[in-house]
Amino acid sequence: MPASKKVILFIDTSHAYARGLLEGIANYSGLFGPWMFYTSLGQKGQTHRKLKQWNADGIIIRETHDQEILEKLLSLQLPTIIAPHSQRQISGLPNIIGDGLGAGKIAAEYLLDRGFRKFAFCGMSNSYWSDDRFKGFEYVIKQSGLDVQNFTLKNEFTEKSEKKITEWLLSLPKPIGMLACNDEKAHYIVELCNNAGINVPDEIAVLGIDNDQLVCSLTKPALSSVAINQKKAGFEAAKLLDRLMSGEYPEKQTIIASAVRVITRGSTDVIAVDDADVSKAVKYIRENAQNPIQVTDVLENASFIGRRALEKKFRKHLNRTIYEEIKKVRIKYISDMLLDSNLSVYQIAIKFGYSSPAHIARYFRQATGVNPEDFRKSNSELKGKP
């Protein structure tokens, strides 16, 4: 048996993004290793000597503001992959890059689908990744002919800045859909809303990015968030490093940690439509979408007006028909079940009232362009699978 490869991992574990990368790296090691990991760098003065003595084969590092440590690691001249933090990309090395634009676009589409027509973004100053997430968010909102109110936070929160942010939250038109640049900032916004008597999600629906499950669960109401495929990115980074350590020189030197979907929790669990007929119909659809409901079911159980009038209201407030809303919600529920459960496509088909996997596959493919099994496989990054 060949000797285990030794890999230096200099990745902070305090954020969900970094922990996801580590989990993906560990998954790869479990399947194709095992690798030995050096994760404790010790005191600065001893770092370089200790690492040279360890005789590592490769490095995966999360860029930090400590240039001394970074320079010492790079001076080892080992195959190295870096995940930038203070800049978009570091030249001369393979990079793991987060798709901020994609995350912002997914967030905007999600809030638009929930009927919001007023939007806000809360970002971080001097942070390229926050700027990218805002740009993606703003792009989709402006494509819909609407605008975004933007507020930039600094790293340090003071009593003065807290007062300023609260005044901004109180001044916003409501109801409004808000995207924060990450889950920590979203958690902070929800806390300020709670303290100021602003209802979340009815007045301000708050959405984060990174899907840090600990932060999301500690937020009240629980925080909705855009999930990023950190685990798959970590897996792919380990796969690339393995090839580099074996003396290969792959053409692909950039790994994208893509945004996948929104995980809905209490902070956005609302339909922002100022029309009782549409709200009631949408609520009925969401509560019964697992059943093979038709437009006639919506009209019979959730409407006091005729089909033509309700269709007109759906077009006005949601920019889609009743049938399109039913299909959209059913596809979303099927997608979630494919990703969040181990049920077979046949079992999911039965749950949604289809007589065979072929029927649900045709329905799903018409809406998404892919078969259920292919969708599950291509999006398995949420579970860190290869």
Coordinates of C-alpha atoms in Angstrom, one line a residue:
M1 CA 0.0 0.0 0.0
P2 CA 1.4 3.4 -0.9
A3 CA 2.2 5.9 1.9
S4 CA -0.5 8.3 2.9
K5 CA -0.2 11.8 1.5
K6 CA 0.4 14.6 3.9
V7 CA -1.7 17.7 3.4
I8 CA -1.5 21.0 5.3
L9 CA -4.9 22.5 5.9
F10 CA -4.8 26.1 7.0
I11 CA -8.5 26.9 7.0
D12 CA -10.3 28.7 9.8
T13 CA -13.4 26.8 11.1
S14 CA -15.3 29.8 12.5
H15 CA -17.5 30.2 9.3
A16 CA -19.8 27.8 7.5
Y17 CA -18.1 28.4 4.1
A18 CA -14.7 27.2 5.5
R19 CA -16.3 24.3 7.4
G20 CA -18.0 23.2 4.2
L21 CA -14.7 23.2 2.3
L22 CA -13.2 21.1 5.1
E23 CA -16.0 18.6 5.0
G24 CA -15.6 18.1 1.2
I25 CA -11.9 17.7 1.6
A26 CA -12.4 15.1 4.3
N27 CA -15.0 13.3 2.1
Y28 CA -12.4 13.0 -0.7
S29 CA -9.8 11.8 1.7
G30 CA -12.1 9.1 3.0
L31 CA -12.8 7.8 -0.4
F32 CA -9.4 8.1 -2.1
G33 CA -7.0 8.4 0.8
P34 CA -6.7 8.3 3.6
W35 CA -4.6 11.5 3.9
M36 CA -2.8 12.8 6.9
F37 CA -3.7 16.4 7.8
Y38 CA -1.6 19.0 9.5
T39 CA -4.1 21.5 10.9
S40 CA -2.3 23.2 13.9
L41 CA 0.3 25.8 12.9
G42 CA 1.5 26.5 16.4
Q43 CA 3.4 29.7 17.2
K44 CA 4.4 32.0 14.4
G45 CA 8.1 31.6 15.1
Q46 CA 7.9 27.8 14.9
T47 CA 5.6 27.5 11.9
H48 CA 8.0 27.3 9.1
R49 CA 10.4 24.8 10.9
K50 CA 7.6 22.6 12.0
L51 CA 6.0 22.4 8.6
K52 CA 9.3 21.6 6.9
Q53 CA 10.0 18.8 9.4
W54 CA 6.5 17.4 8.7
N55 CA 7.5 16.9 5.1
A56 CA 4.1 17.6 3.6
D57 CA 3.0 16.8 0.0
G58 CA 0.5 19.6 -0.6
I59 CA -1.4 22.6 0.9
I60 CA -5.0 23.9 0.9
I61 CA -5.2 27.3 2.5
R62 CA -7.9 29.9 3.2
E63 CA -6.2 33.2 2.5
T64 CA -5.9 35.3 5.7
H65 CA -4.8 38.8 6.5
D66 CA -1.7 37.3 8.1
Q67 CA 0.7 37.7 5.2
E68 CA 3.6 36.3 7.2
I69 CA 2.0 32.9 7.6
L70 CA 0.8 32.9 4.0
E71 CA 4.3 33.7 2.7
K72 CA 5.9 30.9 4.9
L73 CA 3.4 28.3 3.5
L74 CA 4.1 29.4 0.0
S75 CA 7.8 29.3 0.5
L76 CA 7.5 25.5 1.0
Q77 CA 7.0 25.4 -2.8
L78 CA 4.5 22.5 -2.6
P79 CA 1.4 22.0 -4.7
T80 CA -1.0 24.6 -3.2
I81 CA -4.7 25.5 -3.7
I82 CA -5.9 28.7 -2.1
A83 CA -9.4 30.0 -1.3
P84 CA -9.2 33.9 -1.5
H85 CA -10.9 36.0 1.1
S86 CA -9.7 39.6 0.6
Q87 CA -9.6 39.5 -3.2
R88 CA -11.4 37.7 -5.9
Q89 CA -8.5 35.6 -7.2
I90 CA -4.9 35.2 -6.4
S91 CA -2.7 34.8 -9.5
G92 CA -0.2 32.0 -9.9
L93 CA -2.2 29.4 -7.8
P94 CA -5.3 27.3 -8.3
N95 CA -8.2 29.2 -6.7
I96 CA -11.5 28.2 -4.9
I97 CA -13.9 31.1 -5.8
G98 CA -17.3 31.8 -4.4
D99 CA -20.0 32.7 -7.0
G100 CA -21.3 35.9 -5.3
L101 CA -23.1 37.0 -8.4
G102 CA -25.0 33.7 -8.7
A103 CA -26.0 33.9 -5.0
G104 CA -27.4 37.4 -5.4
K105 CA -29.3 36.4 -8.5
I106 CA -30.9 33.4 -6.8
A107 CA -31.9 35.5 -3.8
A108 CA -33.5 38.1 -6.1
E109 CA -35.5 35.6 -8.0
Y110 CA -36.7 34.0 -4.8
L111 CA -38.0 37.2 -3.3
L112 CA -39.6 38.2 -6.6
D113 CA -41.4 34.9 -6.7
R114 CA -42.8 35.6 -3.2
G115 CA -44.4 38.7 -4.5
F116 CA -42.1 41.4 -3.2
R117 CA -41.8 44.6 -5.2
K118 CA -39.6 46.5 -2.7
F119 CA -36.1 45.4 -1.9
A120 CA -33.1 46.2 0.3
F121 CA -29.6 44.9 0.6
C122 CA -27.3 45.0 3.7
G123 CA -23.6 44.6 2.8
M124 CA -20.1 44.9 4.2
S125 CA -17.8 47.8 3.4
N126 CA -14.5 47.0 1.5
S127 CA -15.6 43.4 0.8
Y128 CA -15.5 42.2 -2.8
W129 CA -17.6 39.2 -2.0
S130 CA -20.3 41.4 -0.5
D131 CA -20.2 43.7 -3.6
D132 CA -20.5 40.7 -5.9
R133 CA -23.6 39.4 -4.0
F134 CA -25.1 42.9 -4.2
K135 CA -24.4 43.2 -8.0
G136 CA -26.1 39.9 -8.7
F137 CA -29.1 40.8 -6.5
E138 CA -29.4 44.3 -8.0
Y139 CA -29.1 43.0 -11.6
V140 CA -32.1 40.7 -11.4
I141 CA -34.2 43.3 -9.5
K142 CA -33.5 46.0 -12.1
Q143 CA -34.3 43.6 -14.9
S144 CA -37.8 43.5 -13.3
G145 CA -38.0 47.3 -13.5
L146 CA -37.5 47.8 -9.7
D147 CA -34.8 49.2 -7.4
V148 CA -32.8 48.2 -4.4
Q149 CA -32.0 50.3 -1.3
N150 CA -28.5 49.6 -0.2
F151 CA -27.0 50.0 3.3
T152 CA -23.3 49.2 4.0
L153 CA -22.1 47.9 7.4
K154 CA -18.7 48.2 8.9
N155 CA -17.0 45.3 10.7
E156 CA -17.2 46.9 14.1
F157 CA -20.7 47.4 15.5
T158 CA -21.1 50.3 18.0
E159 CA -24.1 51.8 19.8
K160 CA -24.0 54.7 17.3
S161 CA -23.9 52.4 14.2
E162 CA -26.7 50.2 15.7
K163 CA -28.9 53.3 16.1
K164 CA -28.2 54.3 12.5
I165 CA -29.1 50.9 11.1
T166 CA -32.3 50.7 13.2
E167 CA -33.3 54.1 11.9
W168 CA -32.8 52.8 8.3
L169 CA -34.8 49.7 9.0
L170 CA -37.7 51.7 10.4
S171 CA -37.6 54.1 7.4
L172 CA -37.9 51.3 4.8
P173 CA -41.2 51.0 2.9
K174 CA -43.0 47.8 3.9
P175 CA -43.4 45.0 3.1
I176 CA -39.9 44.6 1.8
G177 CA -37.6 41.8 0.9
M178 CA -34.1 42.1 2.2
L179 CA -30.9 40.2 1.4
A180 CA -27.9 40.4 3.7
C181 CA -24.5 39.7 2.4
N182 CA -24.1 36.7 4.7
D183 CA -25.9 34.8 7.5
E184 CA -24.2 36.6 10.3
K185 CA -25.3 40.0 9.0
A186 CA -28.8 38.7 8.4
H187 CA -28.9 37.4 12.0
Y188 CA -27.9 40.9 13.2
I189 CA -30.6 42.5 11.1
V190 CA -33.3 40.2 12.4
E191 CA -32.2 41.0 16.0
L192 CA -32.4 44.7 15.3
C193 CA -35.9 44.3 13.8
N194 CA -37.0 42.3 16.8
N195 CA -35.7 45.0 19.2
A196 CA -37.4 47.8 17.1
G197 CA -40.8 46.0 16.9
I198 CA -40.5 45.4 13.2
N199 CA -42.2 42.1 12.3
V200 CA -40.1 39.5 10.5
P201 CA -41.1 38.3 7.9
D202 CA -44.4 40.2 7.5
E203 CA -42.8 43.7 7.3
I204 CA -39.2 42.8 6.5
A205 CA -38.4 39.4 5.1
V206 CA -34.7 38.7 5.7
L207 CA -32.6 36.3 3.7
G208 CA -29.0 35.4 4.3
I209 CA -26.3 33.6 2.3
D210 CA -24.1 30.6 3.1
N211 CA -26.7 28.5 4.9
D212 CA -24.8 28.3 8.2
Q213 CA -27.3 26.0 10.0
L214 CA -26.2 27.0 13.5
V215 CA -26.6 30.7 12.8
C216 CA -29.9 30.1 11.0
S217 CA -31.3 28.1 13.8
L218 CA -30.3 30.6 16.5
T219 CA -32.1 33.4 14.6
K220 CA -35.7 34.0 15.6
P221 CA -37.6 33.5 13.4
A222 CA -35.2 30.9 11.9
L223 CA -33.2 32.4 9.0
S224 CA -33.7 31.5 5.4
S225 CA -30.5 31.4 3.4
V226 CA -28.9 30.8 0.0
A227 CA -27.1 27.5 0.1
I228 CA -23.6 27.4 -1.4
N229 CA -21.9 24.2 -2.6
Q230 CA -18.9 24.5 -0.3
K231 CA -18.7 20.7 0.3
K232 CA -18.5 19.9 -3.4
A233 CA -16.0 22.7 -3.9
G234 CA -13.9 21.2 -1.1
F235 CA -14.2 17.8 -2.7
E236 CA -13.1 19.1 -6.1
A237 CA -10.2 21.1 -4.5
A238 CA -8.9 17.9 -2.9
K239 CA -9.3 16.0 -6.2
L240 CA -7.3 18.7 -8.0
L241 CA -4.6 18.8 -5.3
D242 CA -4.3 15.0 -5.5
R243 CA -3.5 15.3 -9.2
L244 CA -1.0 18.1 -8.6
M245 CA 0.7 16.1 -5.9
S246 CA 0.9 13.2 -8.4
G247 CA 2.8 15.4 -10.8
E248 CA -0.1 16.1 -13.2
Y249 CA -0.9 19.6 -14.5
P250 CA -4.7 19.8 -15.1
E251 CA -5.9 22.6 -17.3
K252 CA -8.8 23.5 -15.0
Q253 CA -7.2 25.5 -12.1
T254 CA -10.3 27.3 -10.8
I255 CA -13.0 25.7 -8.7
I256 CA -16.3 27.5 -8.3
A257 CA -18.3 27.3 -5.1
S258 CA -21.7 27.9 -6.7
A259 CA -24.9 29.0 -5.2
V260 CA -27.6 26.2 -5.4
R261 CA -30.9 27.2 -3.9
V262 CA -32.7 29.0 -1.1
I263 CA -33.4 27.0 2.1
T264 CA -36.7 28.5 3.3
R265 CA -37.2 29.1 7.0
G266 CA -39.3 31.4 9.1
S267 CA -37.6 34.7 8.2
T268 CA -39.1 34.7 4.6
D269 CA -42.1 32.4 5.1
V270 CA -44.6 34.9 3.7
I271 CA -46.3 35.9 0.5
A272 CA -45.9 39.6 0.0
V273 CA -49.1 40.2 -2.0
D274 CA -51.5 43.0 -1.0
D275 CA -54.5 41.1 -2.4
A276 CA -56.6 38.8 -0.2
D277 CA -57.8 36.6 -3.2
V278 CA -54.3 36.0 -4.5
S279 CA -52.9 35.4 -1.0
K280 CA -55.6 32.9 -0.1
A281 CA -55.1 31.0 -3.4
V282 CA -51.3 30.9 -3.1
K283 CA -51.6 29.6 0.5
Y284 CA -53.9 26.9 -0.7
I285 CA -51.5 25.9 -3.5
R286 CA -48.5 25.7 -1.1
E287 CA -50.4 23.7 1.5
N288 CA -51.8 21.2 -1.1
A289 CA -49.0 21.1 -3.8
Q290 CA -48.1 17.5 -2.9
N291 CA -51.4 16.5 -4.2
P292 CA -52.2 16.5 -8.0
I293 CA -54.3 19.7 -7.7
Q294 CA -55.7 21.6 -10.7
V295 CA -56.7 25.2 -11.3
T296 CA -60.3 24.1 -10.6
D297 CA -59.4 22.9 -7.1
V298 CA -58.0 26.3 -6.3
L299 CA -61.1 28.0 -7.6
E300 CA -63.4 25.7 -5.6
N301 CA -61.5 25.8 -2.3
A302 CA -59.7 29.2 -2.2
S303 CA -61.5 31.7 -4.2
F304 CA -64.8 33.7 -4.1
I305 CA -64.2 35.2 -7.6
G306 CA -64.3 33.7 -11.0
R307 CA -61.3 32.2 -12.9
R308 CA -60.9 35.2 -15.3
A309 CA -60.8 37.7 -12.4
L310 CA -58.3 35.5 -10.4
E311 CA -56.1 34.9 -13.4
K312 CA -55.9 38.7 -13.9
K313 CA -54.9 39.2 -10.3
F314 CA -52.2 36.5 -10.5
R315 CA -50.8 38.2 -13.6
K316 CA -50.8 41.6 -11.9
H317 CA -49.2 40.5 -8.6
L318 CA -47.1 37.5 -9.5
N319 CA -46.7 37.8 -13.2
R320 CA -47.8 34.2 -13.8
T321 CA -51.0 32.2 -14.2
I322 CA -52.6 30.0 -11.5
Y323 CA -51.4 26.9 -13.4
E324 CA -47.9 28.2 -13.6
E325 CA -47.9 28.8 -9.8
I326 CA -49.1 25.3 -9.1
K327 CA -46.4 23.8 -11.3
K328 CA -43.7 26.1 -9.9
V329 CA -44.5 25.1 -6.3
R330 CA -44.8 21.4 -7.1
I331 CA -41.4 21.4 -8.9
K332 CA -39.9 23.2 -5.9
Y333 CA -41.3 20.6 -3.5
I334 CA -40.1 17.7 -5.7
S335 CA -36.7 19.3 -6.0
D336 CA -36.4 19.7 -2.3
M337 CA -37.4 16.1 -1.7
L338 CA -34.8 14.9 -4.3
L339 CA -32.1 16.8 -2.4
D340 CA -33.2 16.5 1.2
S341 CA -34.3 12.8 1.3
N342 CA -33.0 9.4 0.3
L343 CA -36.4 8.4 -1.2
S344 CA -36.3 6.9 -4.7
V345 CA -37.8 8.6 -7.6
Y346 CA -40.6 6.0 -7.5
Q347 CA -41.3 6.7 -3.8
I348 CA -41.4 10.5 -4.5
A349 CA -43.7 9.9 -7.5
I350 CA -46.2 8.1 -5.2
K351 CA -46.1 10.9 -2.7
F352 CA -47.0 13.4 -5.4
G353 CA -49.8 11.4 -6.8
Y354 CA -48.1 10.0 -9.9
S355 CA -48.6 6.4 -11.0
S356 CA -45.0 5.8 -12.1
P357 CA -41.5 7.3 -12.2
A358 CA -41.9 7.9 -15.9
H359 CA -44.8 10.3 -15.3
I360 CA -43.0 12.4 -12.7
A361 CA -39.8 12.3 -14.7
R362 CA -41.6 13.8 -17.8
Y363 CA -43.3 16.5 -15.7
F364 CA -40.0 17.4 -14.0
R365 CA -38.0 17.4 -17.2
Q366 CA -40.5 19.7 -19.0
A367 CA -40.1 22.2 -16.2
T368 CA -36.3 22.0 -15.5
G369 CA -34.8 20.4 -18.6
V370 CA -33.3 17.5 -16.7
N371 CA -34.4 14.2 -15.3
P372 CA -35.0 13.8 -11.5
E373 CA -32.0 11.4 -11.1
D374 CA -29.7 13.8 -13.1
F375 CA -30.9 16.7 -11.0
R376 CA -30.2 14.8 -7.8
K377 CA -26.7 13.8 -9.0
S378 CA -25.7 17.2 -10.3
N379 CA -26.8 19.0 -7.1
S380 CA -25.4 16.4 -4.6
E381 CA -22.9 19.1 -3.5
L382 CA -25.3 20.0 -0.7
K383 CA -24.4 16.7 0.9
G384 CA -20.7 16.8 -0.2
K385 CA -20.9 13.8 -2.5
P386 CA -18.6 13.4 -5.5

